[in-house]
mmCIF file of C-alpha atoms and ligand atoms in Angstrom:
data_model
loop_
_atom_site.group_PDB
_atom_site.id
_atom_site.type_symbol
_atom_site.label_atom_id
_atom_site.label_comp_id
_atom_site.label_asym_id
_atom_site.label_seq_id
_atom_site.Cartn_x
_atom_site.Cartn_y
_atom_site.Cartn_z
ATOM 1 C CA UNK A 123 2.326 -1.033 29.633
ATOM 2 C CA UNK A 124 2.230 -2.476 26.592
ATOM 3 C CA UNK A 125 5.018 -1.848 23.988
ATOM 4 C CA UNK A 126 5.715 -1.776 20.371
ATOM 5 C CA UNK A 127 9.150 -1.113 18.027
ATOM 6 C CA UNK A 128 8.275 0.572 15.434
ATOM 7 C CA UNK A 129 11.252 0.900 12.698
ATOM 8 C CA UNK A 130 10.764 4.292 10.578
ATOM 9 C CA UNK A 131 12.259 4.615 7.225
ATOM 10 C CA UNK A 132 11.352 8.332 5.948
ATOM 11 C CA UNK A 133 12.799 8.444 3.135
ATOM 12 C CA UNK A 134 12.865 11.127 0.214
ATOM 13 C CA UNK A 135 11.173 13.945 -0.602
ATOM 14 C CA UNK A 136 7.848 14.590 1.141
ATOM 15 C CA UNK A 137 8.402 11.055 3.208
ATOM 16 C CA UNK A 138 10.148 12.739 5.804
ATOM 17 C CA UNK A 139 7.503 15.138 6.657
ATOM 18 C CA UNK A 140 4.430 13.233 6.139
ATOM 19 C CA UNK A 141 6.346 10.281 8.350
ATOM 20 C CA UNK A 142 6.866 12.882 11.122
ATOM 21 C CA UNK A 143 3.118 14.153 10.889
ATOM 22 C CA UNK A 144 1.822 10.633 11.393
ATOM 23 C CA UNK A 145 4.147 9.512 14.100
ATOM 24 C CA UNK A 146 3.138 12.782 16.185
ATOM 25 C CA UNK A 147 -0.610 11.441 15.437
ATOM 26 C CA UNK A 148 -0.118 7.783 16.326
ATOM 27 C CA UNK A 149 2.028 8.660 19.163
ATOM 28 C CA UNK A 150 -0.863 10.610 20.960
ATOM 29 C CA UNK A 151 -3.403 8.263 19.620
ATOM 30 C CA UNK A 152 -1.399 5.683 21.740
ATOM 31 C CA UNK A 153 -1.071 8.016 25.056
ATOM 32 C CA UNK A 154 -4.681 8.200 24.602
ATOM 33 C CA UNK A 155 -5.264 4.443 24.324
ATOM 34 C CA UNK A 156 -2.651 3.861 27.196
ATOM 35 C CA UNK A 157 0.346 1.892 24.978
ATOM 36 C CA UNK A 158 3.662 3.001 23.795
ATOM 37 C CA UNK A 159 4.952 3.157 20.346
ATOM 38 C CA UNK A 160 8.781 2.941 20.724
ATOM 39 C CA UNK A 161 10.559 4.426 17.139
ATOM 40 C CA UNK A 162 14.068 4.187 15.831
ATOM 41 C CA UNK A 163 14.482 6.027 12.692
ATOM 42 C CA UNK A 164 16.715 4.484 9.797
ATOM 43 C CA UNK A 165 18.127 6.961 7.361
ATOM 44 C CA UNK A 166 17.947 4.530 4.292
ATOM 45 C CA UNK A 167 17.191 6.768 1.158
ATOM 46 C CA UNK A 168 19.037 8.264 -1.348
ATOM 47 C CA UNK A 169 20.900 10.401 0.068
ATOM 48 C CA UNK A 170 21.719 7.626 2.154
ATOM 49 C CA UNK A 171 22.567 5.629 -1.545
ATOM 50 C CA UNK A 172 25.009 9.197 -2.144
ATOM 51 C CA UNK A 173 27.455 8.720 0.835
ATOM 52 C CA UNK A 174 27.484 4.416 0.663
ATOM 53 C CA UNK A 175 26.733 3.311 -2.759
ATOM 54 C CA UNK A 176 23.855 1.046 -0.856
ATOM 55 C CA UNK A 177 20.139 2.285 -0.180
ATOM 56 C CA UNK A 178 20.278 0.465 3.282
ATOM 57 C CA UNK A 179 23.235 -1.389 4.530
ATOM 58 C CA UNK A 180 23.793 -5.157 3.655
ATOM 59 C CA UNK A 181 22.063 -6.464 7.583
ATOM 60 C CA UNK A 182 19.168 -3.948 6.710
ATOM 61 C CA UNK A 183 16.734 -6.544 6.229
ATOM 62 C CA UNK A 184 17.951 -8.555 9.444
ATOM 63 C CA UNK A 185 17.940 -5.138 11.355
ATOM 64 C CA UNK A 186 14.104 -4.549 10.631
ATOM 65 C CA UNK A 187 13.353 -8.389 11.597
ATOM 66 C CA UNK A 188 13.045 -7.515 14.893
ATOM 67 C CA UNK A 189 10.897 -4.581 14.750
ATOM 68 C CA UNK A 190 6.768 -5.196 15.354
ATOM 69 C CA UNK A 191 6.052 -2.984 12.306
ATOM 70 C CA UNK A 192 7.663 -0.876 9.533
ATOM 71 C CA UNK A 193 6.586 2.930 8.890
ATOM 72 C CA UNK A 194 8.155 4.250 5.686
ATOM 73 C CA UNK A 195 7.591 7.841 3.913
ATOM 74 C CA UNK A 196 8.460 7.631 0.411
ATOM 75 C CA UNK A 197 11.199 6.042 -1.692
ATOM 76 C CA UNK A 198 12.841 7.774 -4.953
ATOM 77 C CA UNK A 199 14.515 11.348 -6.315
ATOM 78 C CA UNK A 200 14.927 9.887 -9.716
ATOM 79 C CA UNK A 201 17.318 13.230 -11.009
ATOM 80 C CA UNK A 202 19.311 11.827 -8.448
ATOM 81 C CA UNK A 203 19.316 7.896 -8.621
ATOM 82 C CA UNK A 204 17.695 5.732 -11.051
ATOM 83 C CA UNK A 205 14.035 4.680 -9.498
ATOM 84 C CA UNK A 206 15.669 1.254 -10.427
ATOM 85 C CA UNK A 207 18.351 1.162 -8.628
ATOM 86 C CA UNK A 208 16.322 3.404 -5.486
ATOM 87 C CA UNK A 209 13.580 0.644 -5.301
ATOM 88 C CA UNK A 210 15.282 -2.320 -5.691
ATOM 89 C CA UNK A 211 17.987 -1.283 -2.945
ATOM 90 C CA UNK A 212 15.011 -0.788 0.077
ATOM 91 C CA UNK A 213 11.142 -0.733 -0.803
ATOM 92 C CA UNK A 214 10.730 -3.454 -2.935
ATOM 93 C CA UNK A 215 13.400 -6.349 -1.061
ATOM 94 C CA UNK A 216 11.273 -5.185 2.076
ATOM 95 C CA UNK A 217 8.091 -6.789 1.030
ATOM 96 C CA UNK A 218 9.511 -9.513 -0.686
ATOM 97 C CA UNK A 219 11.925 -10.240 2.724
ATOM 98 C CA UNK A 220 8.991 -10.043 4.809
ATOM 99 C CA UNK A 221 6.865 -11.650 2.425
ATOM 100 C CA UNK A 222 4.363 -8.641 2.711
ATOM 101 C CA UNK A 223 2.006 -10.451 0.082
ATOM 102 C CA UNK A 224 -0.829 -8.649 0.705
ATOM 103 C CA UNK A 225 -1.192 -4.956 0.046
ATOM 104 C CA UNK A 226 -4.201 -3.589 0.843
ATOM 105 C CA UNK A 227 -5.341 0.116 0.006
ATOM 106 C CA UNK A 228 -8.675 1.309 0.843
ATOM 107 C CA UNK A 229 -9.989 3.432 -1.685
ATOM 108 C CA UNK A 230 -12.857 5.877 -0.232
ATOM 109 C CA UNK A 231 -14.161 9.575 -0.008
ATOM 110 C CA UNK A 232 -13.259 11.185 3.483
ATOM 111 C CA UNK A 233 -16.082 13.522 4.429
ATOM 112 C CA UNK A 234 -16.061 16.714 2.528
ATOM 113 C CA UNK A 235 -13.735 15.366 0.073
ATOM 114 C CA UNK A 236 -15.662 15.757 -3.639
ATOM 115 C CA UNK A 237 -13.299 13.843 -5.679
ATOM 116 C CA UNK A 238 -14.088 13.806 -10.005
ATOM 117 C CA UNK A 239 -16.712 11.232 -10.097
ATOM 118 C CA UNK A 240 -20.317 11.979 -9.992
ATOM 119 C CA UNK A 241 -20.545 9.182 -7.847
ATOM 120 C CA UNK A 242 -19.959 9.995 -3.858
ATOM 121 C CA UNK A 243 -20.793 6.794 -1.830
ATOM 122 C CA UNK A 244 -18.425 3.938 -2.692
ATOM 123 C CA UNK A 245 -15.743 1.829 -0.430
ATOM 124 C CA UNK A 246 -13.216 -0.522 -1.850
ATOM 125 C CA UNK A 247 -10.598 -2.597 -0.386
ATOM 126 C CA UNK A 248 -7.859 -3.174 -3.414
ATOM 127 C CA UNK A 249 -6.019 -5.597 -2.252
ATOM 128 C CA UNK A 250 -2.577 -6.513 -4.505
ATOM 129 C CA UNK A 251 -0.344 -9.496 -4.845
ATOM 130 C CA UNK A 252 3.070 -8.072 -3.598
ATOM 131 C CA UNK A 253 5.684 -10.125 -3.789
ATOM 132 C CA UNK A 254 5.403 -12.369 -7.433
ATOM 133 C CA UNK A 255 4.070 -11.932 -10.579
ATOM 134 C CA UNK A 256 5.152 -9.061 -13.182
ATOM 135 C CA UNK A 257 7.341 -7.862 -10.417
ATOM 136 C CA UNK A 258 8.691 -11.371 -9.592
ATOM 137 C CA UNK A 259 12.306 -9.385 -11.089
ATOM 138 C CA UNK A 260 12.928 -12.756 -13.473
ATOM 139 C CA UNK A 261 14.413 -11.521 -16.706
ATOM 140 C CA UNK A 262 17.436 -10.580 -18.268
ATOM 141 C CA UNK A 263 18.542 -8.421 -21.781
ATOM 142 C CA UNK A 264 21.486 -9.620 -24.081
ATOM 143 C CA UNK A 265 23.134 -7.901 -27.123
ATOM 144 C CA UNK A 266 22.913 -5.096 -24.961
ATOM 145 C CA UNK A 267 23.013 -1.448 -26.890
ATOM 146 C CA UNK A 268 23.026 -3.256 -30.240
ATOM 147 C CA UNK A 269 20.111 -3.206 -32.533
ATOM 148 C CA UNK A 270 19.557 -6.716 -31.746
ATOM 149 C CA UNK A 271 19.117 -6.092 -27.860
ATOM 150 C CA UNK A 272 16.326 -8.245 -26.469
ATOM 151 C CA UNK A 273 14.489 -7.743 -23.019
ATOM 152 C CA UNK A 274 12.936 -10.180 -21.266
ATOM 153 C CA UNK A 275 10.724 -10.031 -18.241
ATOM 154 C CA UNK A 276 8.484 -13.078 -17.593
ATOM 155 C CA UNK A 277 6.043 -13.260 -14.562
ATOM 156 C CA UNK A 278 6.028 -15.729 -12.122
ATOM 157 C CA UNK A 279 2.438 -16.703 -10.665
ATOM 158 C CA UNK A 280 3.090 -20.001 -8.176
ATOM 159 C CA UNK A 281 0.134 -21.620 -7.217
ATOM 160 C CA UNK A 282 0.986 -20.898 -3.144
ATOM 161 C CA UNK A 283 1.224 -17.282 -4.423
ATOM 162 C CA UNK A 284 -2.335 -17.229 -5.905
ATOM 163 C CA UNK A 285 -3.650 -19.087 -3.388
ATOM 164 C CA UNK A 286 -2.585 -17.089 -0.422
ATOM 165 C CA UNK A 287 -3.516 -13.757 -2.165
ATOM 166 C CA UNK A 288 -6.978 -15.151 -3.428
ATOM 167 C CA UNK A 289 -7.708 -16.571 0.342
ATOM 168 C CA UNK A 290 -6.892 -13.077 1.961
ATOM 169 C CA UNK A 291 -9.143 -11.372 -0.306
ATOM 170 C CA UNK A 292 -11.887 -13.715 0.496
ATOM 171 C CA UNK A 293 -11.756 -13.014 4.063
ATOM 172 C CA UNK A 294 -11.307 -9.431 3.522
ATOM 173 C CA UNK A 295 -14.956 -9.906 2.034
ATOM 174 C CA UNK A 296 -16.437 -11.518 4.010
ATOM 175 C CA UNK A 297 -15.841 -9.046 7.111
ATOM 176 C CA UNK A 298 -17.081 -6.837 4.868
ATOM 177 C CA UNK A 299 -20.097 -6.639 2.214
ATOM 178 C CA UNK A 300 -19.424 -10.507 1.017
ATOM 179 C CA UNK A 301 -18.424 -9.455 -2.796
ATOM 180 C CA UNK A 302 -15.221 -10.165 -3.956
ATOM 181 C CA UNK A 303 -13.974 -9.080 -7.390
ATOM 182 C CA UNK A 304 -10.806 -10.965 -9.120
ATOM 183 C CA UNK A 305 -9.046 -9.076 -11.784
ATOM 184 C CA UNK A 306 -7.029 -10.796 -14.482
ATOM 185 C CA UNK A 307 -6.330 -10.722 -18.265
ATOM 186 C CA UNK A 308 -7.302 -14.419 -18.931
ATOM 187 C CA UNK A 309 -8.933 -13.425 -22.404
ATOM 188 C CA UNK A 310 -5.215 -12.626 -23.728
ATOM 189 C CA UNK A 311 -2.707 -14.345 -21.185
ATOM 190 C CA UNK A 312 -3.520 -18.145 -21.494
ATOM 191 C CA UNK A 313 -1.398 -19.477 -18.640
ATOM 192 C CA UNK A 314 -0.815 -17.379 -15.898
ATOM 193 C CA UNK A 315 -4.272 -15.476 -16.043
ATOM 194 C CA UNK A 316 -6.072 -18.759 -16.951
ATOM 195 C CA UNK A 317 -4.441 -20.307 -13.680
ATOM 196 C CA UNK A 318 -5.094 -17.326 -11.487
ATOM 197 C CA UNK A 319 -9.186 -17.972 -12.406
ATOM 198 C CA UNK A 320 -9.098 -21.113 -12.322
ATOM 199 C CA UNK A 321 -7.638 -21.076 -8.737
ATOM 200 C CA UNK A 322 -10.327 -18.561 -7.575
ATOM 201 C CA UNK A 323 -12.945 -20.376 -8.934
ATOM 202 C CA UNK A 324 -11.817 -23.784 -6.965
ATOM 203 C CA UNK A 325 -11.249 -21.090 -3.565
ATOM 204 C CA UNK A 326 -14.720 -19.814 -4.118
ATOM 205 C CA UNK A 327 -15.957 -23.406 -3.300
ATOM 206 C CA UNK A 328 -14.612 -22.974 0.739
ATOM 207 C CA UNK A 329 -16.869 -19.231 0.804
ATOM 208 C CA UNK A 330 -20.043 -19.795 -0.136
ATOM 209 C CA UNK A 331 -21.137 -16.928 1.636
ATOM 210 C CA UNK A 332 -18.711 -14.769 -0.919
ATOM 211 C CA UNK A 333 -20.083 -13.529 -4.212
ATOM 212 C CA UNK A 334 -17.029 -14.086 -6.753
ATOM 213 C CA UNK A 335 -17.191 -12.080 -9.937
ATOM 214 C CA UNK A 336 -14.175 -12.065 -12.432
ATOM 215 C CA UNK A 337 -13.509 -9.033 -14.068
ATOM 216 C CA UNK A 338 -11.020 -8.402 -16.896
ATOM 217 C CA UNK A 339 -8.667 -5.899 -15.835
ATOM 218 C CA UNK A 340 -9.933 -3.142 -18.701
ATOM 219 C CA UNK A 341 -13.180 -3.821 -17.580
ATOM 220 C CA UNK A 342 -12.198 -2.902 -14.226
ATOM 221 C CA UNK A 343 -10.520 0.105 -14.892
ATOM 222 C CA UNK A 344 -13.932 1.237 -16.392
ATOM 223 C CA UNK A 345 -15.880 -0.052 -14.008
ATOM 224 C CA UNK A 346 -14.202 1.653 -11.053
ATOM 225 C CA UNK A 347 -15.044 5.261 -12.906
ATOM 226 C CA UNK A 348 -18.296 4.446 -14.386
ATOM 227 C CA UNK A 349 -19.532 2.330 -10.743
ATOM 228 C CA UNK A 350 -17.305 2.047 -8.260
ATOM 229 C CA UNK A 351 -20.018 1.687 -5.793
ATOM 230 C CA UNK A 352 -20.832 -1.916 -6.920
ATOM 231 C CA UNK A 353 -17.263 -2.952 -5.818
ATOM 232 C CA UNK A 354 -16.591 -3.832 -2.350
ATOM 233 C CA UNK A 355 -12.970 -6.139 -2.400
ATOM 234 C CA UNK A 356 -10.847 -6.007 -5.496
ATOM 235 C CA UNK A 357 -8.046 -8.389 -5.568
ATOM 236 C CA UNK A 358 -5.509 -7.918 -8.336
ATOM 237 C CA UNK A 359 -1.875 -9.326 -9.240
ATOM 238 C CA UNK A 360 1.253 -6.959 -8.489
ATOM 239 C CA UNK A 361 1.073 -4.935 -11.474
ATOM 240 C CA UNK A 362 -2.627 -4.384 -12.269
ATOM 241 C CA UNK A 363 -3.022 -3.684 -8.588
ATOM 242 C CA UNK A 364 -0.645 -0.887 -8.881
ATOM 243 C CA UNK A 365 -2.342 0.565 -11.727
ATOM 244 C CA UNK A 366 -5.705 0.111 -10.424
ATOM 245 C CA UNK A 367 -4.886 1.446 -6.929
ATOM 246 C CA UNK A 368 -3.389 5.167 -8.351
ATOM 247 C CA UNK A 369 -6.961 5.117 -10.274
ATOM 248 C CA UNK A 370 -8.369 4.499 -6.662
ATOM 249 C CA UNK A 371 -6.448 7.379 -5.470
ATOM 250 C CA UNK A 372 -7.550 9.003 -8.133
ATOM 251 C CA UNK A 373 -11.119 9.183 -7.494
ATOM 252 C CA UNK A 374 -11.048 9.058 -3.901
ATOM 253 C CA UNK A 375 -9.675 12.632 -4.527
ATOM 254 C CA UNK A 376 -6.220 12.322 -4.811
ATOM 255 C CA UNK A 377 -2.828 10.713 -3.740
ATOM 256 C CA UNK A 378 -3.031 12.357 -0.749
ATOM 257 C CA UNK A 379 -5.833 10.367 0.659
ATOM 258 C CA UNK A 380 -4.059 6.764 -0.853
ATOM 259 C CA UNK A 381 -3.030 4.770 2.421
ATOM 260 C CA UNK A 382 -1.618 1.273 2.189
ATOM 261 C CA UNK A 383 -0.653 -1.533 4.249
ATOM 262 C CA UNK A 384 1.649 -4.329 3.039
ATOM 263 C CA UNK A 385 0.759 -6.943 4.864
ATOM 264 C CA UNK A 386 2.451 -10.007 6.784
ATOM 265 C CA UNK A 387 -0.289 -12.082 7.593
ATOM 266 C CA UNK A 388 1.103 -14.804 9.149
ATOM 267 C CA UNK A 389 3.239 -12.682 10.740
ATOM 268 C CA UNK A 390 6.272 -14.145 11.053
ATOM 269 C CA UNK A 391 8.042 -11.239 10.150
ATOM 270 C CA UNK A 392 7.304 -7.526 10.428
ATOM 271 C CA UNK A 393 4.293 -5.748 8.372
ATOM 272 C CA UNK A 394 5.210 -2.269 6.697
ATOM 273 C CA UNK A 395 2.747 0.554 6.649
ATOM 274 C CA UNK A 396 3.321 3.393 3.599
ATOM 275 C CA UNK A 397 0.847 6.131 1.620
ATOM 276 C CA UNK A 398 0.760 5.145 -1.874
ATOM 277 C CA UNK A 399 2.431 8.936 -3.601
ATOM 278 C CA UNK A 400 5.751 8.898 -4.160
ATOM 279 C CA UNK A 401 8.388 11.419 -2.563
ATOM 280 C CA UNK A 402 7.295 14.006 -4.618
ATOM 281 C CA UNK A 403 10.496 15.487 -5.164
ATOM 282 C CA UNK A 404 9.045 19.278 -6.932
ATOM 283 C CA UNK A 405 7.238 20.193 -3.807
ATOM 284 C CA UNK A 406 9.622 18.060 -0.997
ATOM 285 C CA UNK A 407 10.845 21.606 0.801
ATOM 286 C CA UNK A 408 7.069 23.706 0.619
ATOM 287 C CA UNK A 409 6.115 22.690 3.726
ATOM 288 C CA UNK A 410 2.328 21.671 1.513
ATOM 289 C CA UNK A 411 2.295 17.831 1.555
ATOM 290 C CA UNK A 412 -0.467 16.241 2.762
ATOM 291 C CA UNK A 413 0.005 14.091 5.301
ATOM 292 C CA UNK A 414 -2.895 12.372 5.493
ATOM 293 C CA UNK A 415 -2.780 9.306 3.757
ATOM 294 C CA UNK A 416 0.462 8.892 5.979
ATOM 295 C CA UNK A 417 -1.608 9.233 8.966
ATOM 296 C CA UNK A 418 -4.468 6.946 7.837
ATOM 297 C CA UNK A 419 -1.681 4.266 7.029
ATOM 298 C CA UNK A 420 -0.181 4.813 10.620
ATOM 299 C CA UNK A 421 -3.852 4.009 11.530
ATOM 300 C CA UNK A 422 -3.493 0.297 9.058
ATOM 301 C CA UNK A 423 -0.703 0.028 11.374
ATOM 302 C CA UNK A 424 -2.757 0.199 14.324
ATOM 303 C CA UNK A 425 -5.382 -2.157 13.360
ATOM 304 C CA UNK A 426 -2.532 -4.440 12.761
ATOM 305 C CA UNK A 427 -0.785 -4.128 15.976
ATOM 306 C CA UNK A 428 -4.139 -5.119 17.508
ATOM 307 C CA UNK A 429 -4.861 -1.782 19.050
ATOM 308 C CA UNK A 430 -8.492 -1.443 17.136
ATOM 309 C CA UNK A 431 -9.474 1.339 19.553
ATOM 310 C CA UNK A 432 -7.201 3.745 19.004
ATOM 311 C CA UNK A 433 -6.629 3.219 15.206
ATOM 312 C CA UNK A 434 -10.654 4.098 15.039
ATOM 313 C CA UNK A 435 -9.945 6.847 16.974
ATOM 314 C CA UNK A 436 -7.055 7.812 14.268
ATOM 315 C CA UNK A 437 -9.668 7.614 11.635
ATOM 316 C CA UNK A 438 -12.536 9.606 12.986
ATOM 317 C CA UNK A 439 -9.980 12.494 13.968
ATOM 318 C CA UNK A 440 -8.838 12.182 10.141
ATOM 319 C CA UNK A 441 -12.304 12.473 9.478
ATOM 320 C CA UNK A 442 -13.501 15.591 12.023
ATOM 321 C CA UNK A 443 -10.121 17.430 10.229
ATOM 322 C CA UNK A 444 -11.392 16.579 6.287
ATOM 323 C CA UNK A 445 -15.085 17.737 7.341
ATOM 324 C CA UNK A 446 -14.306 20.783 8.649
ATOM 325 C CA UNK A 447 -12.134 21.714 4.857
ATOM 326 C CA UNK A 448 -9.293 21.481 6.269
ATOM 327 C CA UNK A 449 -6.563 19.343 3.779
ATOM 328 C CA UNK A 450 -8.841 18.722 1.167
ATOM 329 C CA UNK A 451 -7.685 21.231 -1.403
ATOM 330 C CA UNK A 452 -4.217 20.513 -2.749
ATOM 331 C CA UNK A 453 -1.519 22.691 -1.575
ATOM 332 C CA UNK A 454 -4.566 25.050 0.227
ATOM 333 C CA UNK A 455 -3.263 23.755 3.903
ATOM 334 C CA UNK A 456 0.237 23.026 5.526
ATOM 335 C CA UNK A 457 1.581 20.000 6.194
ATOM 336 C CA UNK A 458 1.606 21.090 9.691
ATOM 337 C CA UNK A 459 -1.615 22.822 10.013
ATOM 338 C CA UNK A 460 -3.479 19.389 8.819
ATOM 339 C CA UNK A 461 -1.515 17.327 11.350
ATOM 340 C CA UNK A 462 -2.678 20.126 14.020
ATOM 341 C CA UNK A 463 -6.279 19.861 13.139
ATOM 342 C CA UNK A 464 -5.698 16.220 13.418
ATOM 343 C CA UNK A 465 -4.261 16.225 16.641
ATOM 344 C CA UNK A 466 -7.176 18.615 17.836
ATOM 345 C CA UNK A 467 -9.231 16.395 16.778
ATOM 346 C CA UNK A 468 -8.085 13.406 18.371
ATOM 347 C CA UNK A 469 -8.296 15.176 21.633
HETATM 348 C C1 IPM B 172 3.497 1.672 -5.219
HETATM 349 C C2 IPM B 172 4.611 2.245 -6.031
HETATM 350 C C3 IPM B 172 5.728 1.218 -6.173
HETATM 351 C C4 IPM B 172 5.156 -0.016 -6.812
HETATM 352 C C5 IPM B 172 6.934 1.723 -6.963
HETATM 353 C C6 IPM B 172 7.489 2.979 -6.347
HETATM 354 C C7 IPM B 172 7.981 0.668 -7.168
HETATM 355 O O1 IPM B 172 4.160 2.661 -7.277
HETATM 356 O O2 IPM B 172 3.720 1.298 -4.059
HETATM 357 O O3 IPM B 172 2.379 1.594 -5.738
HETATM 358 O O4 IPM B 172 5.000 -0.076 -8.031
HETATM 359 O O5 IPM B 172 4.892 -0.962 -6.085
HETATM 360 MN MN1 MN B 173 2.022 2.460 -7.562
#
């Protein structure tokens, strides 16, 4: 029978709980599909940080190498260690490491979810540059707690960067509705903006089949309020793709429903599956989180692993649960009373 390690990193706050709801999910979606999902959990968080000083030890990284895919919960309990320091020590190394470049979060209404828009049919794939640019970590500060203190922190957009980022999202569109929309700044940031278009207009040559429209990254913030069902693949440097993706979560009803992939895709090293909310430290011990865009990124993870079948099968019981009202109303359901309805529905 066919196999797979899965390394799980729970983390803080609600990350242990929605991590347990989607393993119990993906582990009877696998029964079903007749493959094993093998788990080893890793207790790297901050509480983890509290008793070593480290947020995973120094072989983490090497540890995880030999996993076939990375579920994590949440990272961060900022009263108790900086988000700095709580980032920088285990999410963010992980998906530069792996060289996770690609995150992709699908931003959509599950059925019976309303969300705030008027607007009730749209699909997007954001996909985000995740390993360079504004997050690339190049800077420094000197004259430190004087009045002459200076910050620096300067982006780094390579061309192999751009390219690889630019070339996912134009397969990404055209498996899917053929439209691809690029989102930069290149009306205020000359260089690195101006190079980021310029490369997708040169890409755009090898998919003809793929309609390219630029979009300014205001413009897009608008846009995916005012018409989000005209988008269909949004791909975005690190930073604006974080902002723009917690607007997708936004009005696909909430960070509850905000799955997300980082993605490998030559993968040469392991790909790390993760819901976009945070640990959510205020309501970490009610028992209320929702689990569900945990469980829809187990089903990311799925798709990746090459079991197709059974990731579907993830989705429509995510989709049976959310029709029948049950998760869609913050803190209405249980954390374990949506994984149950999940699981019934899954069969
Ligand atoms: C996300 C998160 C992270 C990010 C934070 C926690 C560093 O906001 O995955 O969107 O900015 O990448
Ligand atoms: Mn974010």
């Amino acid at each position: 029978m066919t196999s797979y390690k899965i390394a799980l990193i729970p983390g803080d706050g609600i990350g242990a709980a929605v991590t347990e709801a989607a393993w119990e999910v993906l582990g009877r979606a696998a029964h079903g599909a007749g493959f094993k999902l093998e788990g080893t959990t890793f207790p790297w968080s901050c509480d983890f940080y509290e008793k070593t000083g480290a947020m995973m030890p120094a072989d983490g990284i090497e540890t995880l190498r030999g996993y076939d895919a990375i579920l994590l919960g949440a990272v961060g309990w900022p009263k108790r260690v900086p988000d700095s320091v709580s980032l920088h020590g285990l999410l963010l190394p992980i998906r530069k490491a792996f060289v996770q470049y690609a995150n992709i979060r699908p931003h959509r209404l599950l059925p019976g979810v309303e969300g705030p828009l008027r607007a009730s049919a749209f699909d997007i794939l954001c996909i985000r540059e995740n390993t360079e640019g504004e997050y690339a970590g190049a800077g420094g500060r000197v004259h430190n707690g004087t009045a002459d203190e200076v910050a620096v922190e300067t982006s780094i957009f390579t061309r192999k960067g751009v390219e690889r980022i630019l070339r996912f999202g134009f397969e990404q569109a055209r498996k899917r509705r053929g439209k691809l929309a690029s989102v930069t700044k290149s009306n205020a940031q000359k260089y690195s903006m101006v190079f980021w278009d310029e490369i997708t207009a040169k890409l755009a040559a090898d998919y003809p089949d793929v309609e390219v429209t630029n979009y300014h990254i205001d413009a897009m913030a608008a846009r995916m309020v005012m018409a989000p069902e005209s988008l269909d693949v949004v791909v975005a440097s690190n930073l604006f793709g974080d902002i723009l993706t917690d607007l997708g979560a936004a009005i696909q009803g909430g960070l509850g429903f905000a799955a997300s992939a980082n993605i490998n895709p030559e993968r040469d090293a392991p790909s790390m599956f993760e819901p976009v909310h945070g640990s959510a430290p205020d309501i970490a011990h009610l028992g209320i989180a929702n689990p569900i865009a945990a469980i829809w990124s187990g089903a990311m993870m799925l798709e990746h692993l090459g079991e197709a079948e059974a990731a579907k099968a993830v989705m429509t019981a995510i989709e049976a649960a959310t029709a029948r009202g049950i998760g869609i109303e913050p803190g209405k359901h249980k954390t374990q009373d949506i994984t149950a309805a999940v699981l019934s529905a899954l069969g």
